[in-house]
Amino acid sequence: MPRFTVIIPCFKVQGFLRECLDSVLEQCYRDIEVVAVDDCSPDGSGAILDEYAARDDRVRVLHLAENVGLGRARNAGLPHARGDYLFFLDSDDTLTPGALRALADRLAETDDPDVLVFDYARTYWWGGTRRNVLAHILTEAGDGTFTAAEHPAILDLLMVVWNKVYRRGFVEADGFTFPPGYYEDTPWTFPVLLSAGRIAVLDRICLNYRQRRQGNILSTTSRKHFDVHQQYERVFAFVEDRPELASWRPFLHAKMGEHCLDILAKPDRLPPSDKAEFFRRTAELFARHKPAGVRVAAELRVLEQGYAVYQARRGTGRAVRELGRRARPVRAAAGRLGRARSAVRAHRPLDPDLAVYSAFSHRGVLGDPAAIYHAARRIAPGLRGVWVLKDEEQVPLLPAGMEHVLLGSAAYRRVTERATYFVNNVNWPGTVPKRPGSVHIHTHQGTPLKYMGADLLDKPGARYGVDVPQMLRRADRWDHSLVANLHSERVWERAYPCHFASARTGSPRNDVLVRARPGDGSAFRQRHGIPAEHTVVLYAPTRRDYRRGGHVDRFDPARLAADLGAGRTLVVRLHPSLATGPARGLGLAELHRRGVLVDATGEPHVEEVMLASDVLITDYSALMFDYANLDRPIVVHADDWAAYTASRGAYFDITAEPPGQVTRSYRELAWLLTSEGWRDEESARRRAAFRERFCQFDDGRAAERVVRTLMLGEPMPEPASVPGARTGTAGRDLLTPS
C-alpha cells in the first residue's frame, strides 16, 4: 500500500501536463501511486497519460467516456486510490522538489493526522513567484495537531483542495465527495476541516499554483459562477445535519457573503447583464441563512440594502480613484513647492555635529554604517547620529535611546537638509541634495567579485530593473569610497566613474572579525541550541541573475546536513534579498523547525553568524572576503561558474584564485567535507594568499579610522599593510592590463 495516492484530473492541459507529472514522479520520495483521470479531454492529454503509464508502473490512467467536470473527475479517481493519504493535484500545477518527502516526514512526526495543510506559492505566466500571503497562519499553528475550533484561523486560508493531503480512511468513513459545478472545493474543504479530529500543518511551499494568462476556468466570464450559491447551500446543509457544528454558522454565513461579493466585484467573472441577478440571489441566500441575533459586519450590510446601494458604493469607489488620478498634477505641484522650500532651507548653515546614517535601504542599524556609528559614539560623543528607517516596523528593533527618523517624513527632510555627514552602504534617494560642505561617506557592501555599477551596462540580465545612469548620478554625491584592498579601489573607480576619493580605511564591519577571540560566537550558538563542541558549517550562497527571483537550489541542504555526520551543525544563510521571498518557504524554514539545520537568513547581524562558524561554504558571495579575516577554512562550491559569469560577469576567476578548496559537484563537496580536505595544507596556502590580497587594509581599526580622519579631520596611521601592498597575483585580474 503506497503512502500517497496523487489524483490528477486532466482536461485540455496538454501544454502543462508533462511538467506536472514530472514534478510528481521525479520526487525523491517514491512510495506513491498516481491515478490520472482523463476527463474526456479533446486534446492530447489522454495520450500523454498513457505514455507515462507505459513507462512507470506507479501511474494508472482512467479514461472517462464523457466530460464530467473537475469535481466528479476527482470522484472517479477515488475508488482506485490505495494510498494512506490522498493528494488532489490539478494538472497545470507542480510539486516543488522534496515536497513529498517533507509531507511524509511531517505525517510521521504528527502521528498520521486526518488532514495535513501545507503552503504554496503562486507562479505567474510572466515568470514571477509570490508566496501565500497568509503563510504565517501555518507558523502560528504550532508543532502539534489541533481541530478547527482550537485554531479557527486555519479556515482563513484559501479554501481549496490542493493545499492539503487527507487520510483516506477519514475521507471514506465520512463519505466526502465533490459535487458538480464551479467552486466544487468549497463544499469539500469546509466540511472536511470542520469534521477533522486532528489537523496538522507544514510550513513549507510544497506546490506551485500556476496563474495562467488564459484558460483558468474561474477567470472565464460565464453564468457558471452562479454555482457558488448551490455550493454554499451544500455547506449549510452539512452543518444543519450536525448539531455539534451549529456554532460555525455565523462564521460560514460571513464567509459566504465575502466570497460572493468578491466574485461580483471581479471584472472577468460574470457577464455585466447578469450581475444584478447574481447580487439578488446572493442577498436571498444571505438572508435565508442568517443566524438569529448575529450582527452583520459593516462590509456585508450592503447585501441587506439592495443592488442600487451596492452600485452606488461601487460608483463612489471609482469616483474616489478618479479623484486620486486627477489629484496627481496637484500633488506634483505640491512636490515642486516642497522642493522650492527645501531650496530656501538649503541656505541655512549645515550642522557640523549632525551625522545621518542608513544601511541596506533603511532596514536598520547594520553593516559598515552601524560600526561607524558606534565608533563615533565612543570617539566623538559630541556628534549627533540619526538613523533613517524605512518604516515603523524597524523602530522596535532599535536599541533604547537611538535617535531615528522615518524615510520621507518631515523630520527626515529636516535632518537631511542640515546634516554635515552622510554615511550609507546604498545610494541615498535622489531627493537628498549634495550641499557644499557636506561629507558623503559610501561604505559599499563588501569586496566586489561580480560586476557592479557601470560594468552592468553590458549585462542586460543582471541590470534588469536597474537604472545605471541614475545610479551614477546619485553616486556623484560621494566624497569618500571606503575600500579594504586595492582590488576594491580599482573596481569602484571603474564601476562608478564619479568624483569621490578612495579611502583606504578597511571595512568597519570587519573590525569585530579581525579582533575575534575564542567564544565570540557563543551567543549565536546558545540562541540556536548548537552544542559548544560542534563544528559549525556555514553555507552562504549568493543570488543568481539568470533566474527570476534570484534563488537556485544548488543541492539539498537536508542531504548535506545528514552527510556532515555527528558532531557537526549546518547553518544556512541565504542572500539577504531572498529573506522575505518564497526561497525560505521551499523547505529551509521547515528544516530549521525540525532541527535538521539552522536557518540564519533572518539574523540581522551576519558578523555574529560568521563568528559562530568554523568553516564557510559559499559560491560567489562577497561574504567570503569578510570571512577571510577570521583565517578559517573556506570552500568555494562553483558548480555553475560559467552560467554565473555569463549572466552577471566577474572581475576575476574565483576558481583560479580561491580562498580554499573548490568543488564543482555535490559529490565532490560531500567528499571534501567528510575527508577533512577542507582544512589541509593546500587550503591554508590558498587562504593565506587570498588574505594577503583582499584583507590588506583590515586591521581592526577601520571604523575608528573613518571617524577620526573623515569626520573629525584628525591624523591617524594608515593600515600597516599599505606600504607593501600587493598590486596583483599570479592569475590575471580583469582590471589589470594584460
XYZ file of C-alpha atoms in Angstrom:
738
model
C 0.000 0.000 0.000
C 1.594 3.307 -1.060
C 1.841 6.235 1.317
C 0.271 8.724 -1.133
C -2.276 8.457 -3.901
C -1.969 11.511 -6.141
C -5.219 12.007 -8.063
C -4.780 14.191 -11.152
C -7.866 15.091 -13.244
C -6.942 16.228 -16.760
C -8.841 18.316 -19.290
C -7.233 20.408 -22.029
C -3.860 20.680 -20.286
C -1.501 19.104 -22.814
C 0.835 22.098 -22.603
C 1.309 21.736 -18.832
C 0.710 18.048 -18.150
C 4.243 16.727 -18.631
C 5.654 19.291 -16.219
C 3.001 18.343 -13.663
C 3.654 14.588 -13.959
C 7.422 15.018 -13.908
C 7.194 17.075 -10.721
C 5.446 14.111 -9.040
C 7.313 11.146 -10.498
C 10.784 12.681 -10.106
C 10.343 13.286 -6.384
C 12.996 11.656 -4.202
C 10.148 10.101 -2.190
C 8.842 7.242 -4.338
C 6.235 5.461 -2.195
C 3.375 6.833 -4.252
C 0.835 5.996 -6.899
C -0.704 8.335 -9.455
C -4.316 7.954 -10.501
C -4.675 10.163 -13.582
C -8.207 10.811 -14.808
C -8.632 11.768 -18.454
C -11.871 13.762 -18.307
C -12.611 13.061 -21.972
C -10.084 15.724 -22.914
C -10.273 16.750 -26.600
C -6.526 17.446 -26.854
C -3.520 15.144 -26.432
C -3.748 14.854 -22.649
C -5.015 11.271 -22.721
C -2.164 10.117 -24.945
C 0.386 11.803 -22.668
C -1.078 9.980 -19.672
C -0.869 6.623 -21.474
C 2.735 7.349 -22.409
C 3.688 7.942 -18.773
C 1.753 4.872 -17.591
C 3.622 2.710 -20.102
C 6.994 3.629 -18.642
C 6.164 3.997 -14.936
C 4.078 1.348 -13.198
C 3.145 3.828 -10.454
C 0.839 5.576 -12.928
C -2.665 4.305 -13.674
C -4.937 6.065 -16.156
C -8.713 6.229 -16.110
C -10.301 7.418 -19.374
C -13.842 8.758 -18.850
C -16.409 8.271 -21.604
C -17.748 11.803 -21.243
C -16.618 15.081 -19.727
C -17.910 15.308 -16.157
C -16.023 18.322 -14.767
C -13.273 18.702 -12.213
C -15.123 17.597 -9.081
C -16.660 14.445 -10.500
C -13.387 13.556 -12.246
C -11.761 13.559 -8.801
C -14.601 11.376 -7.544
C -13.941 8.936 -10.377
C -10.385 8.517 -9.165
C -11.281 7.980 -5.510
C -12.332 4.267 -5.735
C -8.995 3.462 -7.378
C -6.931 5.004 -4.559
C -4.893 2.616 -2.392
C -2.651 5.073 -0.583
C -2.773 6.028 3.062
C -3.209 9.668 2.044
C -5.000 11.379 -0.816
C -3.416 14.283 -2.688
C -5.622 16.045 -5.252
C -3.277 17.785 -7.689
C -4.533 19.983 -10.518
C -2.881 19.063 -13.789
C -1.424 22.504 -14.515
C 0.213 22.822 -11.078
C 3.502 21.277 -9.949
C 5.070 19.933 -6.779
C 8.236 21.564 -5.505
C 11.365 19.380 -5.181
C 11.341 17.352 -1.972
C 7.681 18.114 -1.257
C 6.502 14.516 -0.804
C 9.423 13.641 1.467
C 8.621 16.674 3.626
C 4.939 15.703 3.741
C 5.753 12.105 4.657
C 8.111 13.219 7.421
C 5.540 15.621 8.844
C 2.810 12.958 8.801
C 5.067 10.614 10.729
C 6.015 13.376 13.137
C 2.351 14.165 13.901
C 1.226 10.506 14.055
C -0.985 10.448 10.941
C -3.493 13.297 11.353
C -6.761 13.400 9.398
C -5.605 16.408 7.372
C -2.214 17.984 6.771
C -2.277 21.569 5.442
C 0.812 22.858 3.639
C 1.959 26.060 1.970
C 2.062 27.026 -1.702
C 3.338 29.764 -3.992
C 1.636 31.405 -6.937
C 3.741 31.184 -10.098
C 2.732 33.663 -12.788
C 2.838 33.187 -16.544
C 5.290 36.100 -16.821
C 7.787 34.379 -14.505
C 7.096 35.909 -11.106
C 6.594 33.917 -7.906
C 4.695 35.025 -4.794
C 4.292 33.087 -1.582
C 0.898 32.653 0.050
C 0.385 35.907 1.969
C -1.244 34.008 4.855
C 1.686 31.636 5.380
C 2.057 32.997 8.918
C -1.106 31.077 9.883
C 0.815 27.842 9.373
C 3.702 29.064 11.500
C 1.366 30.160 14.278
C -0.417 26.782 14.370
C 2.473 25.172 16.266
C 4.086 21.757 16.062
C 1.233 19.528 17.221
C -2.240 18.716 15.948
C -5.460 20.621 16.564
C -9.078 20.961 15.492
C -10.592 23.853 13.561
C -12.238 25.005 16.788
C -8.864 25.146 18.525
C -7.204 27.093 15.696
C -10.011 28.718 13.648
C -7.522 30.829 11.670
C -6.882 27.716 9.583
C -10.203 28.462 7.855
C -8.908 31.832 6.704
C -6.565 30.100 4.266
C -7.592 29.681 0.649
C -10.388 27.122 0.712
C -9.056 24.828 -1.989
C -8.497 21.096 -2.053
C -4.917 21.014 -3.350
C -3.086 22.601 -0.389
C -3.833 19.633 1.853
C -3.433 15.861 1.996
C -6.189 13.736 3.538
C -6.098 10.430 5.374
C -8.001 8.090 3.101
C -9.674 6.257 5.981
C -11.038 9.555 7.298
C -12.399 10.554 3.877
C -14.028 7.179 3.272
C -15.550 6.963 6.771
C -17.286 10.319 6.362
C -18.150 9.772 2.709
C -16.709 13.040 1.465
C -17.086 13.604 -2.283
C -17.018 16.511 -4.700
C -20.231 17.998 -6.140
C -20.544 19.052 -9.791
C -20.101 22.647 -10.953
C -17.759 25.537 -10.299
C -16.395 26.160 -6.769
C -16.553 22.446 -6.019
C -13.749 22.834 -3.459
C -15.993 24.871 -1.136
C -18.371 22.060 -0.031
C -15.340 19.751 0.313
C -12.899 21.849 2.318
C -15.251 23.384 4.883
C -16.900 20.054 5.867
C -13.555 18.244 5.876
C -11.795 20.760 8.106
C -14.765 21.133 10.464
C -15.023 17.343 10.811
C -11.336 16.543 11.203
C -10.370 15.409 14.682
C -6.686 16.076 14.126
C -5.240 18.690 11.752
C -1.523 19.346 11.300
C 0.365 21.915 9.254
C 3.609 22.031 7.302
C 5.141 25.480 6.933
C 6.764 24.631 3.604
C 5.948 25.503 -0.003
C 5.045 22.122 -1.492
C 3.093 23.252 -4.550
C 3.423 25.836 -7.286
C -0.047 27.178 -8.104
C 0.114 28.209 -11.740
C -1.522 31.543 -12.606
C -2.298 31.120 -16.294
C -2.657 34.084 -18.612
C -5.771 32.492 -20.051
C -7.607 29.213 -19.713
C -8.203 29.415 -15.947
C -11.747 28.165 -15.534
C -12.575 30.535 -12.673
C -11.402 33.518 -14.714
C -13.806 32.675 -17.536
C -16.771 35.017 -17.902
C -19.823 32.802 -17.555
C -23.110 32.237 -15.727
C -21.459 29.126 -14.278
C -20.275 31.357 -11.430
C -23.844 31.198 -10.121
C -22.873 27.669 -8.993
C -21.275 29.185 -5.897
C -24.721 29.661 -4.336
C -25.566 25.970 -4.568
C -22.142 25.035 -3.225
C -22.734 27.096 -0.087
C -26.217 25.571 0.236
C -24.401 22.235 0.484
C -22.100 23.608 3.190
C -25.053 24.909 5.231
C -26.898 21.611 4.785
C -23.847 19.739 6.080
C -23.778 21.915 9.203
C -27.559 21.628 9.703
C -27.240 17.829 9.826
C -24.611 18.033 12.573
C -25.818 19.914 15.661
C -22.307 19.873 17.118
C -21.245 22.219 14.299
C -24.018 24.797 14.861
C -21.602 27.320 16.360
C -19.883 27.606 12.962
C -22.974 29.038 11.227
C -22.112 32.755 11.799
C -18.595 32.190 10.501
C -19.790 30.358 7.378
C -22.536 32.928 6.804
C -19.960 35.718 6.732
C -17.563 33.702 4.557
C -20.321 33.094 2.024
C -21.144 36.805 1.830
C -17.493 37.786 1.417
C -16.917 35.128 -1.249
C -19.934 36.059 -3.335
C -19.231 39.797 -3.178
C -15.660 39.071 -4.249
C -16.938 37.172 -7.300
C -19.325 40.008 -8.107
C -16.524 42.583 -7.921
C -14.193 40.685 -10.261
C -14.399 42.148 -13.788
C -13.814 38.815 -15.550
C -16.311 36.539 -13.778
C -19.918 37.493 -14.536
C -21.483 38.902 -17.702
C -22.471 42.520 -16.907
C -26.112 41.764 -17.704
C -26.167 39.040 -15.012
C -24.642 40.974 -12.123
C -27.926 42.280 -10.732
C -29.371 38.765 -10.672
C -26.222 37.414 -9.003
C -26.478 40.078 -6.308
C -30.172 39.302 -5.747
C -29.529 35.561 -5.359
C -26.632 36.235 -3.014
C -28.809 38.536 -0.888
C -31.544 35.876 -0.730
C -29.016 33.234 0.354
C -27.554 35.651 2.877
C -30.972 36.374 4.381
C -32.055 32.721 4.378
C -29.076 31.517 6.373
C -28.526 34.499 8.636
C -28.202 33.190 12.207
C -30.540 34.747 14.742
C -29.049 37.544 16.802
C -25.891 37.871 14.728
C -24.633 41.369 13.952
C -23.689 41.670 10.279
C -20.243 43.062 9.555
C -20.245 46.558 8.044
C -18.806 45.440 4.701
C -21.598 42.843 4.312
C -24.561 45.047 5.196
C -24.875 46.061 1.549
C -26.418 42.610 0.987
C -29.333 43.779 3.117
C -29.638 47.150 1.373
C -30.176 46.258 -2.277
C -28.332 46.300 -5.587
C -28.826 50.039 -6.115
C -26.918 50.764 -2.898
C -24.202 48.308 -3.942
C -23.840 50.053 -7.303
C -23.722 53.462 -5.639
C -20.946 52.345 -3.320
C -19.008 50.830 -6.199
C -19.501 54.072 -8.112
C -18.234 56.050 -5.123
C -15.131 53.903 -5.055
C -14.493 54.555 -8.723
C -15.061 58.265 -8.178
C -12.505 58.317 -5.372
C -9.980 56.590 -7.616
C -10.689 59.092 -10.382
C -10.228 61.987 -7.972
C -6.940 60.429 -6.961
C -5.885 60.284 -10.598
C -6.867 63.923 -11.168
C -5.071 64.940 -7.977
C -1.718 63.712 -9.260
C -0.906 67.001 -11.000
C -1.830 68.820 -7.781
C 0.462 66.540 -5.773
C 3.212 67.065 -8.339
C 2.818 70.819 -7.955
C 2.952 70.411 -4.174
C 6.114 68.397 -4.607
C 7.654 71.176 -6.659
C 6.645 73.650 -3.971
C 8.219 71.403 -1.330
C 11.449 71.254 -3.309
C 11.381 75.030 -3.638
C 11.003 75.333 0.125
C 13.883 72.889 0.548
C 15.968 75.098 -1.714
C 15.196 78.029 0.554
C 16.104 75.990 3.648
C 19.280 74.882 1.883
C 20.677 78.351 2.542
C 20.632 77.627 6.246
C 24.019 76.595 7.614
C 24.899 72.940 7.999
C 25.008 71.484 11.476
C 28.675 70.483 11.912
C 27.749 67.946 14.607
C 24.945 66.146 12.753
C 25.543 62.780 11.038
C 22.841 60.804 9.238
C 23.175 57.032 8.840
C 21.410 54.408 6.747
C 22.103 50.799 5.788
C 20.645 48.321 3.299
C 17.920 50.671 2.041
C 16.977 51.873 5.531
C 16.489 48.404 7.064
C 18.156 49.043 10.408
C 21.398 49.597 12.294
C 23.541 47.223 10.265
C 26.822 46.690 8.443
C 29.562 49.265 7.996
C 27.353 52.274 8.847
C 26.488 50.666 12.197
C 30.173 50.067 13.000
C 30.988 53.701 12.160
C 28.049 54.959 14.232
C 29.154 53.024 17.322
C 32.745 54.193 16.863
C 31.561 57.794 16.591
C 29.536 57.460 19.786
C 32.692 56.319 21.559
C 35.280 58.626 19.981
C 33.200 61.747 19.283
C 30.211 61.786 21.662
C 29.510 65.354 20.581
C 28.414 64.123 17.148
C 24.669 63.612 16.927
C 23.890 60.442 14.987
C 20.443 59.938 13.430
C 19.327 56.768 11.641
C 16.945 56.713 8.687
C 14.451 53.833 8.823
C 12.129 52.643 6.092
C 9.006 52.258 8.247
C 7.657 51.917 11.774
C 8.294 48.155 11.811
C 12.012 48.804 12.194
C 11.632 51.061 15.239
C 11.155 48.356 17.928
C 14.416 46.745 16.783
C 16.467 49.826 17.668
C 18.466 49.971 20.906
C 16.883 52.199 23.536
C 17.610 55.885 23.095
C 18.848 55.658 19.496
C 17.630 58.654 17.509
C 15.856 57.917 14.227
C 13.619 59.398 11.539
C 11.303 57.684 9.074
C 12.045 57.909 5.371
C 10.079 60.730 3.721
C 8.862 62.298 6.965
C 9.214 65.970 7.857
C 11.873 65.046 10.421
C 13.757 63.149 7.693
C 13.733 66.214 5.467
C 14.979 68.409 8.301
C 17.968 66.222 9.188
C 18.990 65.563 5.590
C 18.849 69.301 4.822
C 21.114 70.199 7.758
C 23.437 67.203 8.217
C 27.146 67.532 7.550
C 27.895 63.796 7.430
C 26.040 61.143 5.413
C 27.041 57.510 5.926
C 25.389 54.794 3.830
C 26.131 51.484 2.094
C 23.389 52.097 -0.503
C 22.836 55.254 -2.564
C 20.734 57.913 -0.883
C 17.401 58.752 -2.568
C 17.588 61.374 -5.305
C 15.749 63.873 -3.079
C 18.772 64.174 -0.776
C 20.824 67.102 -2.098
C 24.608 67.339 -2.041
C 25.188 70.615 -0.231
C 28.569 72.334 -0.296
C 30.449 71.375 2.837
C 28.566 68.130 3.428
C 30.578 64.896 3.528
C 29.119 61.766 1.943
C 30.833 58.552 3.018
C 29.908 55.492 0.985
C 30.871 52.192 2.582
C 29.679 49.744 -0.126
C 28.643 46.226 0.901
C 31.889 44.328 0.712
C 34.627 43.453 -1.747
C 33.212 43.020 -5.268
C 33.562 39.802 -7.225
C 30.558 40.271 -9.522
C 30.144 43.220 -11.894
C 28.766 46.398 -10.363
C 27.677 49.883 -11.444
C 28.610 50.919 -14.982
C 30.020 47.455 -15.698
C 26.434 46.163 -15.703
C 25.687 48.080 -18.904
C 26.923 45.085 -20.896
C 24.925 42.632 -18.752
C 21.241 43.309 -19.526
C 20.009 40.394 -17.443
C 21.920 41.492 -14.351
C 20.795 45.121 -14.634
C 17.126 44.253 -15.157
C 15.188 46.923 -13.268
C 18.364 48.901 -12.501
C 18.735 52.430 -13.859
C 22.536 52.619 -14.152
C 22.710 56.291 -15.255
C 20.542 57.307 -12.300
C 22.716 55.172 -10.012
C 25.797 57.069 -11.208
C 24.105 60.453 -10.789
C 23.402 59.584 -7.170
C 26.959 58.309 -6.719
C 28.223 61.716 -7.869
C 27.425 62.882 -4.321
C 30.041 60.577 -2.765
C 33.083 62.238 -1.242
C 34.753 59.103 0.118
C 34.566 55.492 -1.024
C 35.804 53.064 1.632
C 37.997 50.184 0.458
C 39.517 47.171 2.173
C 42.027 46.379 -0.573
C 43.494 47.693 -3.803
C 41.253 45.402 -5.843
C 38.174 47.171 -4.442
C 39.761 50.552 -5.049
C 40.247 49.776 -8.741
C 36.793 48.230 -9.117
C 34.886 51.126 -7.555
C 36.802 53.698 -9.583
C 35.934 51.790 -12.745
C 32.355 50.807 -11.873
C 31.449 54.255 -10.521
C 33.205 56.873 -12.685
C 32.310 59.684 -10.309
C 34.069 62.357 -8.225
C 34.917 60.547 -4.978
C 38.266 59.757 -3.407
C 39.106 56.223 -2.305
C 39.713 55.909 1.424
C 41.983 53.023 2.383
C 40.356 52.513 5.743
C 39.422 48.839 5.706
C 35.855 47.631 6.183
C 34.442 48.881 9.506
C 32.066 45.940 9.929
C 35.060 43.594 9.765
C 36.726 45.074 12.836
C 34.955 42.505 15.025
C 36.245 39.714 12.794
C 39.829 40.930 12.831
C 39.705 41.203 16.624
C 37.836 37.913 17.098
C 38.567 35.939 20.254
C 37.604 32.378 21.207
C 33.987 32.260 22.286
C 32.850 35.363 20.400
C 30.207 33.338 18.568
C 28.846 31.618 21.663
C 25.722 33.800 21.904
C 24.570 32.704 18.445
C 25.287 29.061 19.273
C 23.361 29.231 22.525
C 20.432 31.019 20.886
C 20.062 28.211 18.354
C 20.896 25.309 20.661
C 24.168 24.383 18.968
C 26.436 22.348 21.283
C 29.695 24.121 22.104
C 31.762 21.160 20.863
C 30.089 21.013 17.420
C 31.842 22.025 14.236
C 29.592 24.663 12.642
C 29.486 24.618 8.842
C 28.119 27.873 7.411
C 26.597 27.653 3.930
C 26.061 31.118 2.401
C 25.087 31.062 -1.293
C 24.544 34.214 -3.324
C 21.625 35.070 -5.638
C 21.569 34.287 -9.366
C 20.753 36.834 -12.024
C 19.895 34.155 -14.567
C 16.849 33.057 -12.545
C 13.878 35.314 -11.871
C 13.611 35.725 -8.140
C 17.329 35.056 -7.705
C 17.125 31.715 -5.891
C 18.569 28.480 -7.254
C 18.992 25.369 -5.092
C 22.483 24.075 -5.843
C 21.913 20.984 -3.695
C 19.591 19.666 -0.996
C 20.639 21.239 2.336
C 18.962 18.403 4.267
C 21.186 15.928 2.466
C 24.268 17.998 3.267
C 23.243 18.224 6.926
C 22.925 14.429 7.039
C 26.181 13.826 5.159
C 28.115 16.056 7.559
C 27.599 13.407 10.226
C 27.605 13.545 14.004
C 29.201 16.449 15.801
C 28.557 18.961 13.023
C 25.794 21.538 12.587
C 24.836 23.083 9.263
C 23.896 26.783 9.334
C 22.345 28.210 6.152
C 22.194 31.904 5.343
C 20.568 32.868 2.047
C 21.316 36.171 0.357
C 19.547 38.974 2.309
C 17.453 39.879 -0.757
C 15.810 36.437 -0.524
C 14.893 36.680 3.157
C 11.247 37.647 2.608
C 10.597 35.830 -0.675
C 9.496 32.226 -1.292
C 13.028 30.760 -1.097
C 12.895 30.030 2.647
C 9.434 28.510 2.314
C 10.720 25.874 -0.097
C 11.960 23.807 2.831
C 14.527 25.835 4.725
C 12.133 27.102 7.403
C 10.726 23.605 7.915
C 14.199 22.056 8.219
C 15.042 24.709 10.805
C 11.875 23.922 12.789
C 12.726 20.222 12.802
C 16.276 20.846 13.957
C 17.857 19.444 10.797
C 19.810 22.677 10.312
C 19.828 26.286 11.472
C 18.289 28.905 9.161
C 20.245 32.098 9.833
C 18.832 34.052 6.873
C 16.837 36.302 9.174
C 19.723 37.032 11.550
C 20.268 40.805 11.337
C 23.988 40.729 12.142
C 25.887 38.433 9.810
C 29.079 39.064 11.790
C 27.614 37.005 14.659
C 26.886 34.140 12.286
C 30.424 34.175 10.918
C 31.977 34.294 14.384
C 29.942 31.248 15.423
C 31.108 29.123 12.477
C 34.217 27.038 11.870
C 34.156 26.758 8.081
C 32.376 28.631 5.276
C 30.891 27.043 2.176
C 29.908 29.608 -0.412
C 29.776 30.042 -4.137
C 30.373 33.619 -5.245
C 29.153 35.574 -2.227
C 31.103 38.657 -1.129
C 30.840 37.167 2.362
C 33.986 35.158 1.646
C 36.122 38.317 1.581
C 34.898 39.277 5.045
C 35.154 35.729 6.380
C 38.795 35.533 5.309
C 39.604 37.939 8.152
C 38.850 35.111 10.577
C 41.530 32.961 8.928
C 39.168 29.981 8.994
C 38.669 27.480 6.142
C 36.594 28.466 3.116
C 35.218 26.133 0.436
C 34.047 27.539 -2.907
C 31.257 25.471 -4.479
C 31.392 26.595 -8.110
C 29.156 24.152 -9.962
C 27.615 26.886 -12.169
C 30.546 29.294 -12.516
C 30.212 29.503 -16.304
C 26.495 30.359 -16.141
C 27.053 32.821 -13.313
C 29.809 34.736 -15.075
C 27.918 34.737 -18.372
C 24.882 36.343 -16.750
C 26.485 38.614 -14.167
C 30.171 38.980 -15.006
C 33.112 38.717 -12.586
C 36.239 40.777 -12.046
C 38.461 37.722 -11.650
C 38.192 33.951 -11.727
C 37.474 32.843 -8.172
C 38.031 29.212 -9.164
C 41.606 30.013 -10.239
C 42.449 32.148 -7.188
C 40.207 30.743 -4.454
C 40.445 31.177 -0.687
C 40.410 27.393 -0.248
C 39.340 24.206 -1.978
C 36.962 24.373 -4.961
C 34.206 21.825 -5.683
C 32.140 21.547 -8.848
C 29.571 18.925 -7.881
C 27.739 17.877 -4.749
C 29.655 14.600 -4.719
C 32.938 16.498 -4.604
C 31.640 18.759 -1.851
C 30.419 15.897 0.340
C 33.703 14.014 -0.094
C 35.742 17.097 0.743
C 33.807 17.731 3.952
C 33.850 14.149 5.193
C 37.529 13.610 4.305
C 38.645 16.761 6.156
C 40.200 18.011 2.907
C 38.752 21.450 3.587
C 41.461 22.122 6.159
C 44.568 20.633 4.602
C 47.839 22.431 3.856
C 46.770 23.403 0.336
C 43.634 25.066 1.724
C 45.747 27.024 4.209
C 48.159 28.126 1.467
C 45.355 29.382 -0.755
C 43.698 31.163 2.147
C 46.920 32.940 3.071
C 47.356 34.255 -0.480
C 43.707 35.335 -0.561
C 44.010 37.149 2.776
C 47.153 38.940 1.649
C 45.334 40.277 -1.376
C 41.860 41.028 -0.063
C 42.329 41.765 3.656
C 45.076 44.321 3.052
C 43.598 47.257 4.946
C 41.521 45.395 7.541
C 43.452 45.873 10.784
C 40.599 46.062 13.302
C 40.590 49.883 13.428
C 38.628 50.709 10.259
C 35.626 52.305 11.998
C 37.902 54.416 14.190
C 39.899 55.452 11.110
C 36.732 56.629 9.324
C 35.595 58.703 12.298
C 38.966 60.287 13.039
C 40.169 61.005 9.504
C 36.959 61.588 7.510
C 34.684 63.094 10.158
C 36.954 64.730 12.744
C 39.853 65.580 10.449
C 42.401 64.046 12.819
C 45.554 62.259 11.632
C 45.725 58.503 12.031
C 48.162 55.942 10.647
C 47.073 54.099 7.541
C 46.733 50.315 7.828
C 50.201 48.825 8.267
C 49.943 46.647 5.172
C 49.514 49.576 2.763
C 53.206 50.340 2.092
C 53.904 46.808 0.947
C 50.512 46.067 -0.570
C 50.468 43.727 -3.497
C 49.129 45.070 -6.773
C 48.459 41.764 -8.436
C 48.609 37.987 -8.156
C 49.752 35.127 -10.292
C 46.391 34.998 -12.043
C 45.253 37.875 -14.251
C 42.793 40.292 -12.671
C 40.298 41.559 -15.240
C 41.081 45.089 -14.074
C 44.807 44.735 -14.699
C 46.001 45.387 -18.258
C 47.491 42.323 -19.885
